[in-house]
Amino acid sequence: MPTTNGRVSHWFDEPPPSRPALPGDRDADVCIVGAGYTGLWTAYYLKKADPALRISVLEARFAGFGASGRNGGWLSGLVPGDRNRMAEQYGRQRVLDWQRALNDSVDEVIDVAAAEGIDAGIVKGGTLHIARTPAQAGRLAAEADEELAWKVDGIARLSKAEVAERIRLDGVVSGYHNPHCARIQPARLVRGLADAVERLGVDVYEQTPAVTIESGRVTTPHGTVTAPVVLRATEGFTATLPGLRRRWLPMNSSMIVTEPLSAALWETIGWDDRATLGDTAHGFFYAQRTVDDRIAIGGRSVPYRFGSRIDRDGQVPPRTITHLTRVLHSVLPQVRDVPIAHGWCGVLAVPRDWESTVTFDRATGVGWAGGYVGHGVTATNLAGRTLTDLVLDRRGPLAELPWVGHRSRDWEPEPLRWLGVRGMYTAYKAADWHESRGRATTSPIAVVADKIAGRPH
């Protein structure tokens, strides 16, 4: 077992110093609830666009406490939704524009980090997707075709030998490389962004949970912020708010990180380009080579807690740590003797149709963005710029992207919600086992699970 379990995440070397709480009632032009990536990017671009705006950001714990400070560190152009399904609803060209905007947003984040002096350990090495069974290889080939069909440039199909030239992994059948991704240290990015918005004159209040979010006002235990524009940026914690328990499901994702690897061990592995790494199993993993030369790897071992409950400061069940360690050792047996240093978990928001949204209701002054289904590190930047255009009533191309104003129906009540999600992931585990026996095509178990869940293929 690791030396540390929970304590938010490994990305925070130690708990950050806390900003003051809201000191009483306040008036503002814009009140943003949530100091993660979505809330902070929105505050950043609003203040840049109109320095006279009085902006207050309210955070229940500290900036980056949620998914922004616990994620896998993939600054990628992955779309937070199903491109084909969105094209059926909104047209292919709008989805092509969305994909292009997300790819461009990778560089936008890199540029802002450089301009603001944020050292987030960014290395744009792309992302390497691998297959380790014949069925995975079929899906991987289809994924590469799909990327090319959506005009994602730079996709490189890789043989087993070509994958090994990049990273010497065990059991690889094939792979492909997508250049639109950078490795980051996520907590450094979110904390640096919080400092940047404060330098611009935005008020960031920590230890200030929202009790109610309404048109024109947000109430907290420390006072009320009155503002004509109220924006909700609460992602996986949305289910904790009154009336929103079934709006977005808080999906649990867990991670472990090793102790630092020696230079000699890295010589046996490679991974010199620091590309992010993932596979095409149904119970997939995601990984990175960290700034301090560890390996961080994550997955969905315990995907959902009954009643949309949230974890306690990232503490992860021991069986999840065992599972992720087993996955790591199966793909990189070279690190079997390297201790696991830290395990943690967090929640991301999943709408019922697995499609994210950016919405602003001008009549009420209330807006929100989120439901990124695990692809939010880059999407939050685009969402923040899009919300800025919507709030300021700027009729640019961002306001025409297909996620603007998209609405998803609520999730089923309990116990149907718990049974459905747990059943889905049990089916995926069975499908992966089925495929590991040499099956050449995707297990029908997974096909049925996808259809029932409404999950993108």
Coordinates of C-alpha atoms in Angstrom, one line a residue:
M1 CA 0.0 0.0 0.0
P2 CA 1.2 3.6 -0.7
T3 CA 2.7 5.8 2.0
T4 CA -0.1 8.3 1.4
N5 CA -3.8 7.7 0.7
G6 CA -6.0 10.7 -0.1
R7 CA -4.9 14.1 1.1
V8 CA -6.6 15.4 -2.1
S9 CA -3.9 14.3 -4.6
H10 CA -0.2 13.8 -5.2
W11 CA -0.2 16.9 -7.3
F12 CA -0.4 19.0 -4.2
D13 CA 3.0 18.5 -2.5
E14 CA 1.4 19.9 0.6
P15 CA -2.0 21.6 1.3
P16 CA -1.8 25.0 -0.2
P17 CA -2.1 28.1 1.9
S18 CA -5.7 29.1 2.2
R19 CA -7.2 32.4 0.9
P20 CA -9.6 34.2 3.2
A21 CA -13.3 33.3 3.2
L22 CA -16.0 35.7 2.0
P23 CA -15.9 38.5 4.6
G24 CA -19.6 39.2 4.5
D25 CA -22.2 40.4 2.0
R26 CA -20.7 41.7 -1.3
D27 CA -21.9 43.2 -4.5
A28 CA -20.3 42.2 -7.8
D29 CA -20.9 42.3 -11.5
V30 CA -20.2 38.6 -11.9
C31 CA -20.2 35.9 -9.2
I32 CA -18.6 32.5 -10.2
V33 CA -19.1 29.5 -8.0
G34 CA -16.2 27.1 -8.2
A35 CA -12.4 27.9 -8.3
G36 CA -11.4 25.0 -10.6
Y37 CA -10.3 25.4 -14.2
T38 CA -13.8 26.4 -15.5
G39 CA -14.4 29.1 -13.0
L40 CA -10.8 30.5 -13.1
W41 CA -10.6 30.5 -16.9
T42 CA -13.9 32.3 -17.1
A43 CA -12.8 34.9 -14.6
Y44 CA -9.5 35.3 -16.4
Y45 CA -11.0 36.0 -19.8
L46 CA -13.9 38.1 -18.5
K47 CA -11.4 40.3 -16.6
K48 CA -9.1 40.5 -19.6
A49 CA -12.0 41.5 -21.9
D50 CA -13.4 44.1 -19.4
P51 CA -11.0 45.1 -16.6
A52 CA -13.8 47.2 -15.0
L53 CA -15.9 44.1 -14.1
R54 CA -16.1 43.3 -10.4
I55 CA -15.7 39.5 -10.3
S56 CA -16.0 37.3 -7.2
V57 CA -15.1 33.6 -7.3
L58 CA -16.4 31.5 -4.5
E59 CA -14.7 28.2 -3.6
A60 CA -16.0 25.7 -1.0
R61 CA -12.4 24.5 -0.1
F62 CA -9.4 25.8 -2.0
A63 CA -8.7 26.5 -5.7
G64 CA -8.1 23.2 -7.4
F65 CA -9.7 21.0 -4.7
G66 CA -11.9 19.2 -7.2
A67 CA -11.0 17.5 -10.5
S68 CA -8.8 20.4 -11.5
G69 CA -6.2 19.3 -8.9
R70 CA -6.7 15.6 -9.1
N71 CA -6.8 14.7 -12.8
G72 CA -4.4 12.7 -15.0
G73 CA -2.7 15.8 -16.4
W74 CA -3.8 15.4 -20.1
L75 CA -4.1 18.8 -21.8
S76 CA -5.6 17.2 -24.8
G77 CA -7.9 18.0 -27.7
L78 CA -10.3 15.1 -26.9
V79 CA -13.9 16.1 -27.4
P80 CA -16.1 15.9 -24.2
G81 CA -18.9 14.2 -26.0
D82 CA -19.8 12.1 -29.0
R83 CA -18.9 13.9 -32.2
N84 CA -21.2 11.8 -34.4
R85 CA -24.2 12.2 -32.2
M86 CA -23.6 16.0 -31.9
A87 CA -23.3 16.2 -35.6
E88 CA -26.7 14.6 -36.1
Q89 CA -28.2 17.3 -33.8
Y90 CA -26.2 20.4 -34.8
G91 CA -24.5 19.7 -38.1
R92 CA -21.1 18.3 -39.0
Q93 CA -19.5 21.7 -39.7
R94 CA -20.2 22.9 -36.2
V95 CA -18.6 19.8 -34.7
L96 CA -15.6 20.2 -37.0
D97 CA -15.3 23.7 -35.6
W98 CA -15.5 22.4 -32.1
Q99 CA -12.8 19.9 -32.6
R100 CA -10.5 22.5 -34.2
A101 CA -11.2 24.9 -31.3
L102 CA -10.3 22.2 -28.8
N103 CA -7.0 21.4 -30.6
D104 CA -6.2 25.2 -30.7
S105 CA -7.1 25.4 -27.0
V106 CA -4.2 23.1 -26.1
D107 CA -1.8 25.8 -27.4
E108 CA -3.9 28.6 -25.9
V109 CA -3.3 27.1 -22.4
I110 CA 0.4 26.7 -23.1
D111 CA 0.6 30.3 -24.3
V112 CA -1.3 31.7 -21.3
A113 CA 0.8 29.7 -18.9
A114 CA 4.0 31.1 -20.4
A115 CA 2.6 34.7 -20.4
E116 CA 1.6 34.4 -16.8
G117 CA 4.7 32.7 -15.6
I118 CA 2.9 29.5 -14.6
D119 CA 5.3 26.6 -14.4
A120 CA 2.9 23.7 -14.9
G121 CA 5.5 21.2 -16.2
I122 CA 4.1 21.4 -19.7
V123 CA 5.6 19.2 -22.4
K124 CA 3.7 18.9 -25.6
G125 CA 4.6 15.3 -26.5
G126 CA 1.1 14.3 -27.8
T127 CA -0.7 11.2 -26.6
L128 CA 0.0 7.6 -27.4
H129 CA -2.9 5.2 -27.6
I130 CA -2.1 1.5 -27.5
A131 CA -3.9 -1.8 -28.0
R132 CA -3.0 -5.0 -26.1
T133 CA -5.5 -7.5 -27.5
P134 CA -6.8 -8.2 -31.0
A135 CA -10.2 -6.7 -30.1
Q136 CA -8.5 -3.6 -28.8
A137 CA -6.4 -3.3 -32.0
G138 CA -9.6 -3.3 -34.0
R139 CA -11.1 -0.5 -31.9
L140 CA -7.8 1.4 -32.0
A141 CA -7.7 1.3 -35.8
A142 CA -11.3 2.5 -35.9
E143 CA -10.4 5.3 -33.5
A144 CA -7.5 6.4 -35.7
D145 CA -9.9 6.4 -38.7
E146 CA -12.4 8.5 -36.7
E147 CA -9.8 11.1 -35.8
L148 CA -8.8 11.4 -39.5
A149 CA -12.4 11.7 -40.5
W150 CA -12.8 14.6 -38.1
K151 CA -9.8 16.3 -39.7
V152 CA -7.5 15.8 -36.7
D153 CA -4.1 16.3 -38.3
G154 CA -0.9 14.6 -37.4
I155 CA -2.3 11.1 -36.5
A156 CA 0.4 8.5 -36.9
R157 CA -0.4 4.8 -36.9
L158 CA 2.2 2.7 -35.1
S159 CA 3.2 -0.9 -35.3
K160 CA 4.3 -2.8 -32.3
A161 CA 7.9 -2.1 -33.1
E162 CA 7.2 1.6 -33.6
V163 CA 5.4 1.8 -30.2
A164 CA 8.5 0.2 -28.6
E165 CA 10.7 3.0 -30.1
R166 CA 8.7 5.4 -28.0
I167 CA 7.9 3.4 -24.8
R168 CA 8.9 -0.2 -24.2
L169 CA 5.6 -1.6 -23.0
D170 CA 4.5 -5.2 -22.5
G171 CA 2.0 -7.0 -24.7
V172 CA 1.4 -4.1 -27.2
V173 CA -0.2 -5.1 -30.5
S174 CA -0.5 -1.7 -32.1
G175 CA -0.8 2.0 -31.4
Y176 CA -1.3 5.5 -32.8
H177 CA 0.0 8.9 -31.8
N178 CA -2.1 12.1 -31.6
P179 CA 0.0 15.3 -31.4
H180 CA -2.7 17.4 -29.8
C181 CA -1.9 16.8 -26.2
A182 CA 0.6 18.0 -23.6
R183 CA 1.6 16.5 -20.2
I184 CA 1.0 18.9 -17.4
Q185 CA 1.2 19.0 -13.6
P186 CA -2.5 19.9 -13.0
A187 CA -2.3 21.4 -9.5
R188 CA 0.5 23.8 -10.6
L189 CA -1.7 25.0 -13.5
V190 CA -4.8 25.6 -11.4
R191 CA -2.9 27.3 -8.5
G192 CA -1.0 29.5 -11.0
L193 CA -4.2 30.4 -12.7
A194 CA -5.8 31.4 -9.4
D195 CA -2.8 33.7 -8.7
A196 CA -3.1 35.1 -12.2
V197 CA -6.7 36.1 -11.8
E198 CA -6.0 37.7 -8.4
R199 CA -3.3 39.8 -10.0
L200 CA -5.9 41.0 -12.5
G201 CA -8.1 42.1 -9.7
V202 CA -10.5 39.2 -9.3
D203 CA -11.6 38.4 -5.7
V204 CA -11.1 34.7 -5.0
Y205 CA -12.7 33.5 -1.7
E206 CA -11.9 30.1 -0.4
Q207 CA -13.6 28.1 2.4
T208 CA -16.8 29.6 1.1
P209 CA -19.3 27.0 0.0
A210 CA -22.4 28.0 -1.9
V211 CA -25.6 27.2 -0.1
T212 CA -28.0 28.4 -2.8
I213 CA -27.3 29.6 -6.4
E214 CA -30.1 31.8 -7.8
S215 CA -30.7 34.5 -10.3
G216 CA -28.9 37.6 -9.0
R217 CA -27.5 36.1 -5.8
V218 CA -25.4 33.3 -4.2
T219 CA -25.8 32.7 -0.5
T220 CA -23.0 31.2 1.6
P221 CA -22.5 30.7 5.4
H222 CA -20.4 33.8 5.4
G223 CA -22.7 36.2 3.5
T224 CA -24.4 36.7 0.2
V225 CA -22.9 37.9 -3.1
T226 CA -25.4 39.9 -5.2
A227 CA -24.6 40.0 -8.9
P228 CA -26.6 40.3 -12.1
V229 CA -24.5 37.5 -13.6
V230 CA -24.1 34.2 -11.7
L231 CA -22.1 31.4 -13.2
R232 CA -21.9 27.8 -11.9
A233 CA -18.6 26.0 -12.4
T234 CA -19.0 23.1 -10.0
E235 CA -18.5 20.1 -12.3
G236 CA -18.5 16.8 -10.3
F237 CA -19.8 18.6 -7.1
T238 CA -22.9 19.8 -8.9
A239 CA -24.9 16.9 -7.5
T240 CA -24.3 18.3 -4.0
L241 CA -26.3 21.5 -4.8
P242 CA -30.1 21.8 -4.0
G243 CA -32.2 20.6 -6.9
L244 CA -29.3 19.3 -9.0
R245 CA -28.6 15.9 -7.5
R246 CA -29.6 14.1 -10.8
R247 CA -28.3 16.7 -13.2
W248 CA -24.8 15.4 -13.7
L249 CA -23.5 12.1 -12.2
P250 CA -20.3 12.4 -10.2
M251 CA -18.2 9.7 -11.8
N252 CA -15.3 8.6 -9.6
S253 CA -11.8 8.2 -11.1
S254 CA -8.7 7.0 -9.1
M255 CA -5.0 7.4 -9.5
I256 CA -1.7 6.1 -8.1
V257 CA 1.8 7.4 -8.5
T258 CA 5.1 5.6 -8.0
E259 CA 8.2 6.8 -6.2
P260 CA 10.7 8.4 -8.6
L261 CA 12.3 6.0 -11.1
S262 CA 16.1 6.0 -11.4
A263 CA 17.8 7.2 -14.6
A264 CA 18.9 3.6 -15.3
L265 CA 15.3 2.3 -15.1
W266 CA 14.1 5.0 -17.4
E267 CA 16.7 3.9 -19.9
T268 CA 15.0 0.5 -20.0
I269 CA 11.6 2.2 -20.5
G270 CA 12.1 5.1 -22.8
W271 CA 9.2 7.5 -22.7
D272 CA 11.6 10.4 -23.6
D273 CA 8.9 12.5 -25.3
R274 CA 6.7 12.5 -22.2
A275 CA 3.6 11.7 -24.3
T276 CA 0.6 10.9 -22.3
L277 CA -0.4 7.2 -22.5
G278 CA -3.7 5.3 -22.6
D279 CA -5.2 2.1 -23.9
T280 CA -8.4 1.0 -25.6
A281 CA -9.7 -1.4 -23.0
H282 CA -13.3 -0.8 -21.9
G283 CA -11.9 -0.4 -18.4
F284 CA -9.2 1.9 -19.8
F285 CA -6.2 3.4 -18.0
Y286 CA -4.5 6.8 -18.5
A287 CA -0.9 7.6 -17.5
Q288 CA 1.9 10.1 -17.7
R289 CA 5.6 10.4 -16.9
T290 CA 5.5 13.1 -14.2
V291 CA 7.6 16.2 -13.8
D292 CA 9.6 14.5 -11.1
D293 CA 10.1 11.2 -13.1
R294 CA 7.4 9.1 -11.5
I295 CA 4.7 7.2 -13.3
A296 CA 1.1 8.3 -12.5
I297 CA -1.7 6.0 -13.7
G298 CA -5.4 6.1 -13.3
G299 CA -8.7 4.3 -14.1
R300 CA -12.3 3.8 -13.0
S301 CA -12.0 1.0 -10.4
V302 CA -15.0 2.2 -8.2
P303 CA -16.8 4.4 -10.6
Y304 CA -19.8 5.6 -8.6
R305 CA -21.0 5.9 -5.0
F306 CA -24.6 5.4 -4.1
G307 CA -26.7 8.6 -3.9
S308 CA -24.0 10.6 -5.8
R309 CA -21.9 10.7 -2.7
I310 CA -18.5 12.4 -3.0
D311 CA -15.2 11.1 -1.6
R312 CA -13.5 12.4 1.5
D313 CA -10.4 14.4 0.4
G314 CA -9.5 11.9 -2.2
Q315 CA -9.2 8.8 -0.1
V316 CA -9.3 5.7 -2.3
P317 CA -10.2 2.1 -1.4
P318 CA -7.2 -0.3 -1.0
R319 CA -8.7 -2.6 -3.6
T320 CA -8.5 0.2 -6.1
I321 CA -4.8 0.8 -5.4
T322 CA -4.2 -2.9 -5.8
H323 CA -6.1 -2.9 -9.1
L324 CA -4.2 0.1 -10.6
T325 CA -0.9 -1.4 -9.4
R326 CA -1.7 -4.6 -11.2
V327 CA -2.5 -2.7 -14.4
L328 CA 0.7 -0.7 -14.1
H329 CA 2.8 -3.9 -13.6
S330 CA 1.1 -5.6 -16.5
V331 CA 2.0 -2.9 -19.0
L332 CA 5.4 -1.9 -17.5
P333 CA 6.7 -5.0 -15.6
Q334 CA 10.1 -3.1 -15.3
V335 CA 8.7 -1.1 -12.4
R336 CA 7.5 -4.1 -10.2
D337 CA 10.0 -3.2 -7.6
V338 CA 9.2 0.5 -7.5
P339 CA 7.0 1.4 -4.5
I340 CA 3.7 3.1 -4.9
A341 CA 3.9 6.5 -3.2
H342 CA 0.4 7.9 -3.2
G343 CA -3.2 6.9 -4.1
W344 CA -6.1 9.3 -4.5
C345 CA -9.4 9.8 -6.3
G346 CA -11.9 12.5 -7.4
V347 CA -15.1 13.0 -9.2
L348 CA -15.8 14.2 -12.8
A349 CA -19.3 15.2 -14.1
V350 CA -21.1 12.9 -16.6
P351 CA -24.4 14.2 -18.1
R352 CA -27.0 11.5 -18.9
D353 CA -26.2 11.7 -22.7
W354 CA -22.4 12.0 -22.0
E355 CA -22.4 15.5 -23.7
S356 CA -20.9 18.6 -22.1
T357 CA -22.5 22.0 -22.2
V358 CA -21.8 25.7 -22.0
T359 CA -25.0 27.7 -21.3
F360 CA -26.0 31.3 -20.3
D361 CA -29.6 32.3 -19.8
R362 CA -29.6 36.1 -20.5
A363 CA -33.1 36.4 -19.0
T364 CA -32.0 35.2 -15.6
G365 CA -28.3 36.0 -15.7
V366 CA -27.5 32.4 -14.7
G367 CA -25.0 30.3 -16.6
W368 CA -23.0 27.2 -16.3
A369 CA -20.4 25.0 -18.0
G370 CA -19.3 21.4 -17.4
G371 CA -20.1 17.8 -17.8
Y372 CA -16.7 17.2 -19.4
V373 CA -16.9 13.3 -19.0
G374 CA -13.2 13.2 -18.1
H375 CA -11.9 15.4 -20.9
G376 CA -12.0 18.8 -19.1
V377 CA -8.4 20.0 -18.8
T378 CA -8.5 21.6 -22.2
A379 CA -12.3 21.9 -22.6
T380 CA -12.5 24.1 -19.5
N381 CA -10.3 26.7 -21.2
L382 CA -12.6 26.8 -24.3
A383 CA -15.6 26.8 -22.0
G384 CA -14.3 29.8 -20.1
R385 CA -13.7 31.8 -23.3
T386 CA -17.1 30.7 -24.6
L387 CA -18.9 31.8 -21.4
T388 CA -17.1 35.1 -21.7
D389 CA -18.5 35.7 -25.1
L390 CA -22.0 34.7 -24.0
V391 CA -21.9 36.9 -20.9
L392 CA -20.6 39.9 -22.9
D393 CA -23.0 39.1 -25.7
R394 CA -20.3 38.8 -28.3
R395 CA -21.5 37.0 -31.4
G396 CA -18.3 35.3 -32.4
P397 CA -17.6 31.8 -33.6
L398 CA -17.4 30.4 -30.1
A399 CA -21.0 31.1 -29.5
E400 CA -21.9 28.9 -32.4
L401 CA -20.2 25.8 -31.2
P402 CA -22.5 22.8 -30.7
W403 CA -22.2 22.5 -27.0
V404 CA -23.6 26.0 -26.4
G405 CA -27.0 25.7 -24.9
H406 CA -27.0 21.9 -25.1
R407 CA -29.4 20.3 -22.6
S408 CA -29.3 16.8 -21.2
R409 CA -32.1 15.0 -19.4
D410 CA -31.6 14.1 -15.7
W411 CA -30.2 10.8 -14.5
E412 CA -32.6 8.2 -13.1
P413 CA -33.4 8.3 -9.4
E414 CA -31.7 5.8 -7.0
P415 CA -31.4 2.9 -6.8
L416 CA -31.7 2.8 -10.6
R417 CA -28.7 5.2 -11.0
W418 CA -26.4 3.1 -8.9
L419 CA -27.5 -0.2 -10.4
G420 CA -27.1 1.2 -13.9
V421 CA -23.6 2.6 -13.5
R422 CA -22.3 -0.2 -11.5
G423 CA -23.8 -2.7 -13.9
M424 CA -22.3 -0.9 -16.8
Y425 CA -18.7 -1.1 -15.4
T426 CA -19.2 -4.7 -14.3
A427 CA -20.1 -5.4 -17.9
Y428 CA -17.0 -3.6 -19.2
K429 CA -14.9 -5.7 -16.8
A430 CA -16.4 -8.8 -18.1
A431 CA -16.0 -7.6 -21.7
D432 CA -12.3 -7.0 -21.1
W433 CA -11.9 -10.5 -19.7
H434 CA -13.8 -11.9 -22.7
E435 CA -11.5 -10.1 -25.1
S436 CA -8.3 -11.1 -23.2
R437 CA -9.1 -14.7 -24.2
G438 CA -8.1 -13.9 -27.8
R439 CA -11.4 -12.6 -29.2
A440 CA -10.8 -10.7 -32.5
T441 CA -13.7 -8.2 -32.2
T442 CA -15.3 -6.1 -29.5
S443 CA -17.2 -8.2 -27.0
P444 CA -21.0 -8.0 -27.4
I445 CA -21.2 -7.5 -23.6
A446 CA -19.6 -4.0 -24.1
V447 CA -21.8 -3.2 -27.1
V448 CA -24.9 -3.8 -25.0
A449 CA -23.5 -1.9 -22.1
D450 CA -22.7 1.1 -24.3
K451 CA -26.3 1.1 -25.7
I452 CA -27.9 0.9 -22.3
A453 CA -25.8 3.6 -20.9
G454 CA -26.0 5.9 -23.9
R455 CA -22.2 6.1 -23.8
P456 CA -20.3 7.2 -26.9
H457 CA -18.5 4.4 -28.7

